[in-house]
């Protein structure tokens, strides 16, 4: 009887030890996973740039770029002519593909978060590169072709548990010290008009008002859409922003081609191409400005791919069609980055989205 009890006890002990071992190994692996995915490749950038311009083509995968080039009779886009290129892994903490909120949060803060969060994680706001730049006496500009409370611009200036908290986001953007803000208006921002216009900040609702303003800070919030060609384009708003931001302490400017994503969700290939060409014209203007300045870094990338766009073999321009999209949502494909200017040779060829913040931070500080 005693011998059987001992055997039984040994068996129980063996089961307990096994369980502890399994839990320990599993925890170790998941911690390693968190460590690995949270901190990316830890790029070291030794150079300091006076200014950093980050241009985000929302939803812009490599096939969006190639399809646009095909449509443009094979002419290479300006972004593709930049000296350094590579890929960015885009995953957020949520399962499946990232959304713009989580992706912009990662670029703005260096932290991955869950889809829908605006520079916010586990009940806490995450400090953004824009806030850090302002605290250090640098100027900050944000330019987008959709409403400025949308996820990508919001993640640089606001903190919220949900991208849908438009009033909360609008209030924080108005309370922020951002020097230049250009994009579309909405009811929430309009309800704050009396707080936007101050002694040092102009609230402009037309392009003419923007051009006439000589206030220290400016909000240009428009009802009409921002065209891709002609006057008052994203490219000309980018140039206006750059001229306003230039100063001895430097600046950080984020420019978003916001509707590449919307057209891709709709599987509207021509709309996507027009918006991408408008975005690329802004890239060209930013690079020309950086070249003249001599101590500016320009980084062009996307937040994720939208629409699973595929180009058939031997495709020609007249074959381009909405059928090339294979999804109405986001995918987890790596996106491509293109960079010009100070320090860009030190950016690794394959980076995690968390590394984008690390690169900008080391360049600016
Ligand atoms: Zn989207």
Coordinates of C-alpha atoms and ligand atoms in Angstrom, one line a residue:
X1 CA 0.0 0.0 0.0
X2 CA 2.7 2.5 1.0
X3 CA 4.7 1.7 -2.2
X4 CA 1.6 2.5 -4.3
X5 CA 1.1 5.8 -2.5
X6 CA 4.7 6.8 -3.1
X7 CA 4.3 6.0 -6.8
X8 CA 1.1 8.1 -6.9
X9 CA 2.9 11.0 -5.1
X10 CA 5.8 10.8 -7.5
X11 CA 3.4 10.9 -10.4
X12 CA 1.7 14.0 -9.0
X13 CA 5.0 15.6 -8.3
X14 CA 6.1 14.9 -11.9
X15 CA 2.9 16.4 -13.3
X16 CA 3.4 19.6 -11.1
X17 CA 7.0 19.9 -12.3
X18 CA 6.0 19.5 -15.9
X19 CA 3.3 22.1 -15.6
X20 CA 5.7 24.6 -14.0
X21 CA 8.2 24.0 -16.8
X22 CA 5.6 24.4 -19.5
X23 CA 4.4 27.7 -18.0
X24 CA 7.9 29.0 -17.6
X25 CA 8.9 28.2 -21.2
X26 CA 5.7 29.6 -22.6
X27 CA 6.1 32.8 -20.6
X28 CA 9.7 33.1 -21.7
X29 CA 8.8 32.7 -25.3
X30 CA 6.0 35.2 -25.2
X31 CA 8.2 37.7 -23.3
X32 CA 10.8 37.2 -26.0
X33 CA 8.0 37.8 -28.6
X34 CA 6.9 41.0 -26.9
X35 CA 10.5 42.1 -26.6
X36 CA 11.3 41.3 -30.2
X37 CA 8.2 42.9 -31.7
X38 CA 8.2 45.9 -29.4
X39 CA 11.7 47.0 -30.1
X40 CA 12.3 46.1 -33.7
X41 CA 15.9 46.4 -35.0
X42 CA 17.0 49.3 -32.8
X43 CA 18.6 51.3 -35.6
X44 CA 21.4 53.6 -34.5
X45 CA 21.4 57.0 -36.4
X46 CA 24.5 59.0 -35.5
X47 CA 23.7 62.1 -37.6
X48 CA 21.5 65.0 -36.3
X49 CA 19.1 66.6 -38.8
X50 CA 17.7 70.1 -38.2
X51 CA 14.4 69.1 -39.7
X52 CA 12.5 65.9 -40.4
X53 CA 9.6 65.6 -42.9
X54 CA 7.6 62.4 -42.7
X55 CA 5.2 61.8 -45.6
X56 CA 2.6 59.0 -45.1
X57 CA 0.7 57.6 -48.1
X58 CA -2.2 56.0 -46.2
X59 CA -2.8 52.5 -47.6
X60 CA 0.0 52.8 -50.1
X61 CA 1.5 49.4 -50.9
X62 CA 4.3 48.8 -53.4
X63 CA 1.8 47.8 -56.1
X64 CA -0.1 51.0 -55.6
X65 CA 3.2 52.8 -56.6
X66 CA 3.9 50.4 -59.5
X67 CA 0.3 50.7 -60.8
X68 CA 0.6 54.5 -60.7
X69 CA 3.9 54.4 -62.6
X70 CA 2.3 52.1 -65.2
X71 CA -0.5 54.6 -65.6
X72 CA 2.0 57.4 -65.9
X73 CA 3.5 55.7 -69.0
X74 CA 6.3 54.1 -66.9
X75 CA 7.7 57.3 -65.5
X76 CA 9.3 56.6 -62.1
X77 CA 7.6 58.4 -59.2
X78 CA 9.6 61.0 -57.3
X79 CA 9.6 58.9 -54.1
X80 CA 11.2 56.0 -55.9
X81 CA 14.1 58.2 -57.0
X82 CA 15.2 58.8 -53.4
X83 CA 18.6 57.5 -52.4
X84 CA 17.7 55.0 -49.7
X85 CA 14.8 52.5 -49.8
X86 CA 13.7 49.5 -47.7
X87 CA 10.8 47.8 -46.1
X88 CA 8.7 48.2 -43.0
X89 CA 6.8 45.5 -41.0
X90 CA 3.4 47.0 -40.1
X91 CA 1.9 44.7 -37.4
X92 CA 0.0 46.2 -34.5
X93 CA -0.9 44.5 -31.2
X94 CA -4.2 43.4 -32.7
X95 CA -4.7 40.2 -34.7
X96 CA -4.7 40.6 -38.4
X97 CA -3.7 43.8 -40.3
X98 CA -3.1 47.1 -38.5
X99 CA -5.4 50.1 -38.9
X100 CA -4.3 53.7 -39.4
X101 CA -4.7 54.6 -35.8
X102 CA -2.4 51.9 -34.4
X103 CA 0.1 52.4 -37.3
X104 CA 0.3 56.2 -36.8
X105 CA 0.6 55.7 -33.1
X106 CA 3.6 53.5 -33.6
X107 CA 5.3 56.0 -36.0
X108 CA 4.4 58.9 -33.5
X109 CA 5.4 57.2 -30.3
X110 CA 7.6 54.1 -30.9
X111 CA 5.0 51.9 -29.2
X112 CA 2.7 49.3 -30.8
X113 CA -0.9 49.5 -29.7
X114 CA -4.2 47.9 -30.5
X115 CA -6.2 49.0 -33.6
X116 CA -8.4 52.0 -33.0
X117 CA -6.2 53.6 -30.3
X118 CA -4.8 57.1 -30.8
X119 CA -1.4 57.3 -29.1
X120 CA -2.9 55.5 -26.2
X121 CA -2.1 52.1 -24.6
X122 CA -3.4 50.3 -21.5
X123 CA -5.3 53.3 -20.2
X124 CA -2.4 55.7 -20.7
X125 CA -1.5 58.4 -23.2
X126 CA 1.8 57.8 -25.1
X127 CA 4.0 60.9 -25.6
X128 CA 4.4 61.7 -29.4
X129 CA 7.3 62.9 -31.4
X130 CA 5.3 66.0 -32.2
X131 CA 4.9 66.8 -28.5
X132 CA 8.5 66.1 -27.8
X133 CA 9.6 68.4 -30.6
X134 CA 7.4 71.2 -29.4
X135 CA 8.6 70.7 -25.8
X136 CA 12.2 71.1 -27.1
X137 CA 11.3 74.4 -28.8
X138 CA 11.0 73.0 -32.3
X139 CA 8.1 73.8 -34.6
X140 CA 5.6 71.2 -35.7
X141 CA 3.3 70.9 -38.7
X142 CA 0.6 68.4 -39.7
X143 CA -0.9 68.4 -43.2
X144 CA -3.6 65.9 -44.4
X145 CA -6.0 65.6 -47.3
X146 CA -8.9 64.4 -45.1
X147 CA -10.3 65.7 -41.8
X148 CA -7.5 66.5 -39.3
X149 CA -9.2 64.6 -36.5
X150 CA -8.8 61.3 -38.6
X151 CA -6.6 58.6 -37.2
X152 CA -3.2 59.5 -38.8
X153 CA -3.0 63.2 -38.1
X154 CA -4.7 62.7 -34.7
X155 CA -2.1 60.2 -33.5
X156 CA 0.6 63.0 -33.6
X157 CA -1.4 65.6 -31.6
X158 CA -4.0 63.7 -29.5
X159 CA -4.5 60.7 -27.2
X160 CA -7.7 58.7 -27.1
X161 CA -8.9 55.2 -26.4
X162 CA -10.8 55.3 -29.7
X163 CA -10.3 57.0 -33.0
X164 CA -14.1 57.5 -33.0
X165 CA -13.9 59.9 -30.1
X166 CA -13.9 62.8 -32.5
X167 CA -14.9 65.6 -30.1
X168 CA -12.2 64.5 -27.6
X169 CA -9.6 64.4 -30.4
X170 CA -10.7 67.8 -31.8
X171 CA -10.5 69.4 -28.3
X172 CA -7.0 68.1 -27.8
X173 CA -5.8 69.2 -31.2
X174 CA -7.1 72.7 -30.6
X175 CA -5.4 72.7 -27.1
X176 CA -2.1 71.6 -28.7
X177 CA 0.6 74.0 -29.6
X178 CA 1.0 72.8 -33.2
X179 CA 2.3 75.6 -35.4
X180 CA 0.8 74.6 -38.7
X181 CA -2.3 72.4 -39.2
X182 CA -3.8 72.0 -42.7
X183 CA -6.6 69.6 -43.7
X184 CA -10.4 69.3 -43.9
X185 CA -12.8 70.7 -41.3
X186 CA -15.7 69.0 -39.5
X187 CA -18.6 69.9 -37.1
X188 CA -16.5 69.2 -34.0
X189 CA -13.7 71.5 -35.0
X190 CA -16.2 74.2 -36.1
X191 CA -17.8 74.1 -32.6
X192 CA -14.4 75.0 -31.2
X193 CA -13.8 78.0 -33.6
X194 CA -13.6 80.6 -30.9
X195 CA -10.8 78.6 -29.2
X196 CA -8.9 78.1 -32.4
X197 CA -8.6 81.8 -33.2
X198 CA -6.3 83.4 -30.7
X199 CA -3.9 86.4 -30.5
X200 CA -1.1 84.2 -31.9
X201 CA -3.1 81.7 -34.1
X202 CA -5.2 82.3 -37.2
X203 CA -8.3 80.1 -38.0
X204 CA -8.5 80.0 -41.8
X205 CA -11.2 78.3 -43.7
X206 CA -10.1 79.1 -47.2
X207 CA -6.8 78.9 -49.2
X208 CA -6.9 82.7 -49.7
X209 CA -7.1 83.2 -45.9
X210 CA -4.1 80.9 -45.5
X211 CA -2.1 82.8 -48.0
X212 CA -3.0 86.1 -46.3
X213 CA -2.2 85.0 -42.8
X214 CA 0.9 86.3 -41.0
X215 CA 0.0 85.0 -37.6
X216 CA 2.6 83.0 -35.6
X217 CA 0.5 79.8 -35.8
X218 CA -2.2 78.7 -38.3
X219 CA -5.0 76.3 -38.6
X220 CA -6.2 76.0 -42.3
X221 CA -9.3 73.9 -42.1
X222 CA -11.2 73.6 -45.4
X223 CA -14.7 72.4 -46.4
X224 CA -13.8 71.9 -50.0
X225 CA -11.5 68.9 -50.9
X226 CA -7.8 69.4 -51.5
X227 CA -7.2 68.8 -55.3
X228 CA -4.4 66.7 -56.7
X229 CA -3.6 69.0 -59.6
X230 CA -3.9 72.8 -60.2
X231 CA -3.9 75.3 -57.3
X232 CA -4.2 74.6 -53.5
X233 CA -2.9 71.0 -53.8
X234 CA -1.3 68.9 -51.1
X235 CA 2.0 69.9 -52.7
X236 CA 1.4 73.6 -52.4
X237 CA 0.1 73.2 -48.8
X238 CA 3.2 71.3 -48.0
X239 CA 5.4 74.1 -49.4
X240 CA 3.4 76.7 -47.4
X241 CA 3.9 74.6 -44.3
X242 CA 7.6 74.3 -44.9
X243 CA 8.1 78.0 -45.4
X244 CA 6.2 78.7 -42.1
X245 CA 8.0 76.1 -40.1
X246 CA 11.6 76.9 -41.1
X247 CA 13.5 78.2 -38.1
X248 CA 16.9 77.8 -36.4
X249 CA 15.7 75.2 -33.8
X250 CA 14.3 72.9 -36.5
X251 CA 10.9 71.3 -37.1
X252 CA 8.9 68.1 -37.5
X253 CA 6.4 68.0 -40.4
X254 CA 4.0 65.1 -41.1
X255 CA 2.2 65.1 -44.5
X256 CA -0.5 62.5 -45.2
X257 CA -1.9 61.5 -48.6
X258 CA -5.0 60.4 -46.8
X259 CA -7.3 59.2 -49.5
X260 CA -5.0 56.6 -51.2
X261 CA -6.6 54.3 -48.5
X262 CA -10.2 55.4 -49.0
X263 CA -10.1 54.8 -52.8
X264 CA -8.4 51.5 -52.2
X265 CA -11.2 50.4 -49.7
X266 CA -13.6 51.3 -52.6
X267 CA -11.5 49.4 -55.1
X268 CA -11.4 52.6 -57.2
X269 CA -8.1 52.3 -59.0
X270 CA -8.3 55.7 -60.9
X271 CA -9.2 57.6 -57.7
X272 CA -6.2 55.9 -56.0
X273 CA -3.8 56.8 -58.8
X274 CA -4.9 60.5 -58.8
X275 CA -4.4 60.7 -55.1
X276 CA -1.1 58.9 -55.2
X277 CA 0.2 61.3 -57.9
X278 CA -1.0 64.3 -55.8
X279 CA 0.9 62.7 -52.8
X280 CA 4.0 62.2 -54.9
X281 CA 4.0 65.8 -56.0
X282 CA 4.1 66.7 -52.3
X283 CA 7.1 64.4 -51.9
X284 CA 8.8 66.2 -54.8
X285 CA 8.2 69.6 -53.2
X286 CA 9.4 68.3 -49.8
X287 CA 12.6 66.9 -51.3
X288 CA 13.3 70.1 -53.3
X289 CA 13.0 72.1 -50.0
X290 CA 15.2 69.6 -48.2
X291 CA 17.9 69.8 -50.9
X292 CA 18.0 73.6 -50.6
X293 CA 18.1 73.5 -46.8
X294 CA 20.9 70.9 -46.7
X295 CA 20.2 69.5 -43.2
X296 CA 16.7 68.0 -43.5
X297 CA 15.7 64.3 -43.6
X298 CA 12.7 63.2 -45.7
X299 CA 11.1 59.8 -45.1
X300 CA 8.3 58.6 -47.3
X301 CA 6.3 55.5 -46.3
X302 CA 2.8 54.0 -45.9
X303 CA 1.0 52.9 -42.7
X304 CA -0.2 49.6 -44.3
X305 CA -1.3 48.3 -47.6
X306 CA -5.0 48.5 -48.5
X307 CA -7.0 46.4 -51.0
X308 CA -4.5 43.6 -51.7
X309 CA -3.6 45.2 -55.1
X310 CA -2.0 42.8 -57.5
X311 CA -0.6 43.6 -61.0
X312 CA -1.0 40.8 -63.6
X313 CA 2.0 39.6 -65.5
X314 CA 2.8 41.6 -68.7
X315 CA 0.3 44.3 -67.6
X316 CA 0.0 47.5 -69.7
X317 CA -1.5 50.9 -68.9
X318 CA -4.7 50.2 -70.7
X319 CA -5.3 47.0 -68.7
X320 CA -5.4 48.9 -65.4
X321 CA -8.7 48.0 -63.7
X322 CA -10.6 47.9 -60.4
X323 CA -10.3 44.1 -60.5
X324 CA -6.7 44.4 -59.6
X325 CA -7.9 44.9 -56.0
X326 CA -8.5 41.6 -54.2
X327 CA -9.8 42.9 -50.9
X328 CA -11.7 45.9 -49.5
X329 CA -9.7 45.9 -46.3
X330 CA -6.1 46.3 -45.1
X331 CA -3.4 43.6 -45.5
X332 CA -0.3 42.8 -43.4
X333 CA 2.2 43.1 -46.3
X334 CA 5.4 45.0 -45.6
X335 CA 5.3 48.5 -47.0
X336 CA 8.2 50.3 -48.6
X337 CA 10.0 53.3 -47.3
X338 CA 12.0 55.9 -49.4
X339 CA 14.4 58.3 -47.7
X340 CA 16.5 61.3 -48.6
X341 CA 18.8 63.6 -46.7
X342 CA 20.7 63.6 -43.4
X343 CA 21.5 60.1 -41.9
X344 CA 19.4 58.0 -44.2
X345 CA 22.2 55.6 -45.1
X346 CA 22.1 54.5 -41.5
X347 CA 18.5 53.2 -41.7
X348 CA 18.5 49.4 -42.0
X349 CA 16.9 47.8 -45.2
X350 CA 14.2 46.0 -43.2
X351 CA 12.8 47.7 -40.1
X352 CA 9.8 47.3 -37.8
X353 CA 7.2 50.1 -37.6
X354 CA 8.5 50.9 -34.1
X355 CA 11.9 51.8 -35.6
X356 CA 10.5 54.7 -37.6
X357 CA 10.0 56.7 -34.3
X358 CA 13.5 55.7 -33.2
X359 CA 15.0 57.0 -36.4
X360 CA 13.1 60.3 -36.3
X361 CA 13.9 60.8 -32.6
X362 CA 17.6 60.2 -33.0
X363 CA 17.7 62.6 -36.0
X364 CA 15.8 65.4 -34.2
X365 CA 17.4 65.1 -30.7
Ligands
LIG1 ZN1 -8.1 52.1 -44.3

